[in-house]
């Protein structure tokens, strides 16, 4: 029930195309759903996040779509650029004990071809 | 303003050796945590702390100890390293346990032979 599933494992997109990464969860106590971007040799950095009371959030070329009933959420990268080439992690979190239970998906390696 | 710093960047240990991974932050954040990242498994929470003197276990705490004597520092100790602890370790901070955005350090790549 703690698992966050993520697909695809890897994704190759042409410059200017749309990149779509999907995630699914089971734990209905999760109340915050962030996406992190990680470049090689660096720590993950928050890209965009959404709460379950909203169905969509857009920040620039990045959009999260959230389907609470299906327990699924996805990241869309419009007009993908070579600089977007990185590993993307979805995550879900809930408050527990003294802290937060952050559960990450296994990651999607995105390559944007020039 | 360094943010979150981790030392060392790389470390090679032999089975049974002990070591401490250092994490420091200058953002005055209450919440700090340690994750390990393994291929195909995302990041998994090892331990976390909501302030000086308060720590708790995450998903994969076995083989690791933590303590938090100051707001700034949150070291992770491996008491007797095992090959299964070969991984990349990330420290992360957040303003508090309720504020969700976490800031990650650059990581420590540990190899246990």
CSV table of C-alpha atoms in Angstrom, one decimal:
chain,number,residue,atom,x,y,z
A,1,UNK,CA,0.0,0.0,0.0
A,2,UNK,CA,3.0,2.3,0.4
A,3,UNK,CA,4.2,1.8,-3.1
A,4,UNK,CA,4.1,4.4,-5.8
A,5,UNK,CA,4.3,2.9,-9.3
A,6,UNK,CA,5.8,4.9,-12.1
A,7,UNK,CA,6.0,4.4,-15.9
A,8,UNK,CA,7.7,4.3,-18.3
A,9,UNK,CA,11.1,3.4,-17.0
A,10,UNK,CA,12.7,5.4,-19.8
A,11,UNK,CA,11.4,7.8,-22.4
A,12,UNK,CA,12.9,9.2,-25.6
A,13,UNK,CA,11.3,12.3,-27.1
A,14,UNK,CA,12.2,14.6,-30.0
A,15,UNK,CA,12.8,18.2,-29.3
A,16,UNK,CA,9.5,20.1,-29.2
A,17,UNK,CA,7.5,17.0,-28.4
A,18,UNK,CA,5.4,16.2,-25.3
A,19,UNK,CA,6.8,14.0,-22.6
A,20,UNK,CA,4.3,12.1,-20.4
A,21,UNK,CA,5.2,10.2,-17.2
A,22,UNK,CA,2.5,8.4,-15.2
A,23,UNK,CA,2.3,7.4,-11.6
A,24,UNK,CA,-0.2,5.5,-9.5
A,25,UNK,CA,-0.6,5.0,-5.7
A,26,UNK,CA,-2.8,3.0,-3.3
A,27,UNK,CA,-2.6,4.8,0.0
A,28,UNK,CA,-5.5,7.2,0.2
A,29,UNK,CA,-3.8,9.0,3.1
A,30,UNK,CA,-1.3,10.6,0.8
A,31,UNK,CA,-2.0,14.3,0.6
A,32,UNK,CA,0.8,15.8,-1.4
A,33,UNK,CA,2.2,14.7,-4.8
A,34,UNK,CA,5.5,16.3,-5.9
A,35,UNK,CA,7.6,15.7,-8.9
A,36,UNK,CA,11.4,15.9,-8.6
A,37,UNK,CA,13.9,16.3,-11.4
A,38,UNK,CA,17.4,14.9,-11.0
A,39,UNK,CA,20.4,15.5,-13.2
A,40,UNK,CA,23.4,13.1,-13.1
A,41,UNK,CA,25.6,13.6,-10.0
A,42,UNK,CA,23.1,15.9,-8.4
A,43,UNK,CA,20.4,15.6,-5.7
A,44,UNK,CA,16.7,15.7,-6.7
A,45,UNK,CA,15.1,19.1,-7.0
A,46,UNK,CA,11.4,19.9,-6.7
A,47,UNK,CA,9.9,20.6,-10.1
A,48,UNK,CA,6.2,20.9,-9.4
A,49,UNK,CA,3.7,19.6,-6.9
A,50,UNK,CA,-0.1,19.2,-6.4
A,51,UNK,CA,-2.6,18.5,-3.6
A,52,UNK,CA,-5.5,16.1,-4.2
A,53,UNK,CA,-8.2,18.9,-4.1
A,54,UNK,CA,-6.9,20.1,-7.5
A,55,UNK,CA,-7.2,18.2,-10.7
A,56,UNK,CA,-4.5,20.1,-12.6
A,57,UNK,CA,-1.6,22.4,-12.0
A,58,UNK,CA,0.5,24.1,-14.6
A,59,UNK,CA,3.9,25.9,-14.2
A,60,UNK,CA,5.4,27.0,-17.5
A,61,UNK,CA,5.9,24.0,-19.7
A,62,UNK,CA,5.2,21.5,-16.8
A,63,UNK,CA,1.7,20.3,-16.0
A,64,UNK,CA,0.5,17.8,-13.4
A,65,UNK,CA,-2.8,16.1,-14.0
A,66,UNK,CA,-4.4,14.4,-11.0
A,67,UNK,CA,-7.2,11.9,-10.9
A,68,UNK,CA,-8.2,11.3,-7.3
A,69,UNK,CA,-10.7,8.5,-8.0
A,70,UNK,CA,-8.3,6.5,-10.1
A,71,UNK,CA,-5.4,7.3,-7.7
A,72,UNK,CA,-3.2,8.3,-10.6
A,73,UNK,CA,-1.3,11.4,-11.5
A,74,UNK,CA,0.9,12.4,-14.4
A,75,UNK,CA,3.6,14.9,-15.5
A,76,UNK,CA,3.3,16.5,-18.9
A,77,UNK,CA,6.3,18.4,-20.3
A,78,UNK,CA,5.3,20.5,-23.3
A,79,UNK,CA,7.7,21.6,-26.0
A,80,UNK,CA,10.4,19.3,-24.5
A,81,UNK,CA,14.0,20.5,-24.7
A,82,UNK,CA,17.3,18.8,-24.6
A,83,UNK,CA,17.9,20.5,-21.2
A,84,UNK,CA,15.0,18.6,-19.8
A,85,UNK,CA,17.0,15.4,-20.2
A,86,UNK,CA,17.1,14.0,-16.6
A,87,UNK,CA,15.5,11.5,-14.3
A,88,UNK,CA,12.1,12.3,-13.0
A,89,UNK,CA,10.6,11.0,-9.8
A,90,UNK,CA,7.1,11.2,-8.7
A,91,UNK,CA,6.4,11.0,-5.0
A,92,UNK,CA,3.5,10.9,-2.5
A,93,UNK,CA,3.6,12.0,1.1
A,94,UNK,CA,1.6,11.9,4.3
A,95,UNK,CA,2.2,13.0,7.8
A,96,UNK,CA,3.2,10.2,10.2
A,97,UNK,CA,4.4,10.0,13.7
A,98,UNK,CA,6.8,13.0,14.0
A,99,UNK,CA,7.4,13.5,10.4
A,100,UNK,CA,6.5,12.9,6.8
A,101,UNK,CA,6.3,9.6,4.9
A,102,UNK,CA,7.7,10.4,1.5
A,103,UNK,CA,7.3,7.5,-0.9
A,104,UNK,CA,9.1,7.9,-4.3
A,105,UNK,CA,8.4,6.1,-7.5
A,106,UNK,CA,11.4,4.3,-9.2
A,107,UNK,CA,12.1,7.1,-11.6
A,108,UNK,CA,11.8,7.8,-15.4
A,109,UNK,CA,14.9,8.6,-17.4
A,110,UNK,CA,14.0,11.1,-20.0
A,111,UNK,CA,16.1,11.8,-23.1
A,112,UNK,CA,15.1,14.7,-25.4
A,113,UNK,CA,16.8,14.4,-28.8
A,114,UNK,CA,17.9,17.7,-30.5
B,1,UNK,CA,24.4,30.5,1.7
B,2,UNK,CA,25.5,26.9,1.0
B,3,UNK,CA,22.1,25.2,1.4
B,4,UNK,CA,22.5,21.5,2.1
B,5,UNK,CA,26.1,20.1,2.1
B,6,UNK,CA,27.2,16.5,2.3
B,7,UNK,CA,30.6,15.0,2.9
B,8,UNK,CA,32.3,13.0,1.7
B,9,UNK,CA,31.2,12.9,-2.0
B,10,UNK,CA,32.6,9.4,-2.5
B,11,UNK,CA,33.7,6.7,0.0
B,12,UNK,CA,34.9,3.1,-0.3
B,13,UNK,CA,34.6,0.9,2.7
B,14,UNK,CA,35.4,-2.7,3.5
B,15,UNK,CA,32.8,-4.9,5.0
B,16,UNK,CA,32.6,-4.4,8.8
B,17,UNK,CA,34.1,-0.9,8.8
B,18,UNK,CA,32.2,2.0,10.3
B,19,UNK,CA,31.9,5.5,9.1
B,20,UNK,CA,29.8,8.7,9.4
B,21,UNK,CA,28.2,10.5,6.5
B,22,UNK,CA,27.9,14.2,7.3
B,23,UNK,CA,25.0,16.5,6.5
B,24,UNK,CA,24.8,20.2,7.3
B,25,UNK,CA,22.3,22.9,6.4
B,26,UNK,CA,22.3,26.7,6.9
B,27,UNK,CA,18.7,27.3,6.1
B,28,UNK,CA,17.5,27.0,9.7
B,29,UNK,CA,15.2,24.1,8.7
B,30,UNK,CA,13.7,22.0,11.5
B,31,UNK,CA,13.1,18.9,9.4
B,32,UNK,CA,16.0,16.7,8.1
B,33,UNK,CA,16.1,13.3,6.6
B,34,UNK,CA,18.3,10.7,5.1
B,35,UNK,CA,17.5,8.7,1.9
B,36,UNK,CA,19.3,6.0,0.0
B,37,UNK,CA,18.9,5.8,-3.8
B,38,UNK,CA,19.3,2.5,-5.5
B,39,UNK,CA,18.9,1.8,-9.3
B,40,UNK,CA,15.2,1.2,-10.2
B,41,UNK,CA,14.0,1.8,-6.6
B,42,UNK,CA,13.7,5.5,-6.3
B,43,UNK,CA,14.6,7.0,-2.9
B,44,UNK,CA,13.9,5.3,0.3
B,45,UNK,CA,13.7,7.0,3.7
B,46,UNK,CA,16.2,5.8,6.3
B,47,UNK,CA,15.8,8.1,9.3
B,48,UNK,CA,14.4,11.6,9.9
B,49,UNK,CA,14.5,14.3,12.5
B,50,UNK,CA,12.0,17.0,13.3
B,51,UNK,CA,14.4,19.0,15.5
B,52,UNK,CA,17.4,18.8,17.8
B,53,UNK,CA,17.1,15.7,20.0
B,54,UNK,CA,14.1,14.1,18.0
B,55,UNK,CA,14.7,11.4,15.5
B,56,UNK,CA,12.6,8.5,14.1
B,57,UNK,CA,13.0,5.6,11.7
B,58,UNK,CA,11.9,5.5,8.1
B,59,UNK,CA,11.4,2.7,5.7
B,60,UNK,CA,14.9,1.1,5.8
B,61,UNK,CA,16.6,2.0,9.1
B,62,UNK,CA,18.5,-1.3,9.8
B,63,UNK,CA,22.2,-0.8,9.9
B,64,UNK,CA,22.1,2.9,10.3
B,65,UNK,CA,22.1,5.2,13.4
B,66,UNK,CA,21.4,9.0,13.6
B,67,UNK,CA,21.4,11.7,16.2
B,68,UNK,CA,20.6,15.4,16.0
B,69,UNK,CA,22.3,17.5,18.6
B,70,UNK,CA,22.0,20.8,16.6
B,71,UNK,CA,19.6,22.3,14.1
B,72,UNK,CA,22.3,22.4,11.5
B,73,UNK,CA,23.8,18.9,11.5
B,74,UNK,CA,22.3,15.4,11.0
B,75,UNK,CA,25.0,12.8,10.6
B,76,UNK,CA,24.3,9.2,9.5
B,77,UNK,CA,26.4,6.4,11.0
B,78,UNK,CA,27.0,3.0,9.5
B,79,UNK,CA,28.2,0.9,12.5
B,80,UNK,CA,29.3,-2.2,10.5
B,81,UNK,CA,29.2,-1.7,6.8
B,82,UNK,CA,27.8,-4.4,4.5
B,83,UNK,CA,27.8,-4.7,0.7
B,84,UNK,CA,24.0,-4.2,0.8
B,85,UNK,CA,24.6,-0.7,1.9
B,86,UNK,CA,26.4,0.2,-1.3
B,87,UNK,CA,24.2,3.1,-2.5
B,88,UNK,CA,24.0,6.8,-3.1
B,89,UNK,CA,22.9,8.6,0.1
B,90,UNK,CA,21.0,11.9,0.1
B,91,UNK,CA,20.3,14.2,3.0
B,92,UNK,CA,17.2,16.5,2.7
B,93,UNK,CA,15.8,19.3,4.7
B,94,UNK,CA,12.4,21.0,5.0
B,95,UNK,CA,11.2,24.0,6.9
B,96,UNK,CA,9.2,21.8,9.2
B,97,UNK,CA,7.4,18.5,9.2
B,98,UNK,CA,4.3,20.1,7.7
B,99,UNK,CA,5.9,22.1,5.0
B,100,UNK,CA,6.3,19.6,2.2
B,101,UNK,CA,9.1,20.9,-0.1
B,102,UNK,CA,12.3,19.1,0.6
B,103,UNK,CA,15.7,20.4,-0.4
B,104,UNK,CA,18.3,17.7,-1.2
B,105,UNK,CA,22.0,17.7,-0.8
B,106,UNK,CA,24.4,16.6,-3.6
B,107,UNK,CA,24.7,13.1,-2.3
B,108,UNK,CA,27.4,10.7,-1.1
B,109,UNK,CA,28.3,7.7,-3.2
B,110,UNK,CA,29.2,4.8,-0.9
B,111,UNK,CA,30.7,1.5,-2.1
B,112,UNK,CA,31.2,-1.4,0.4
B,113,UNK,CA,33.5,-4.1,-0.7
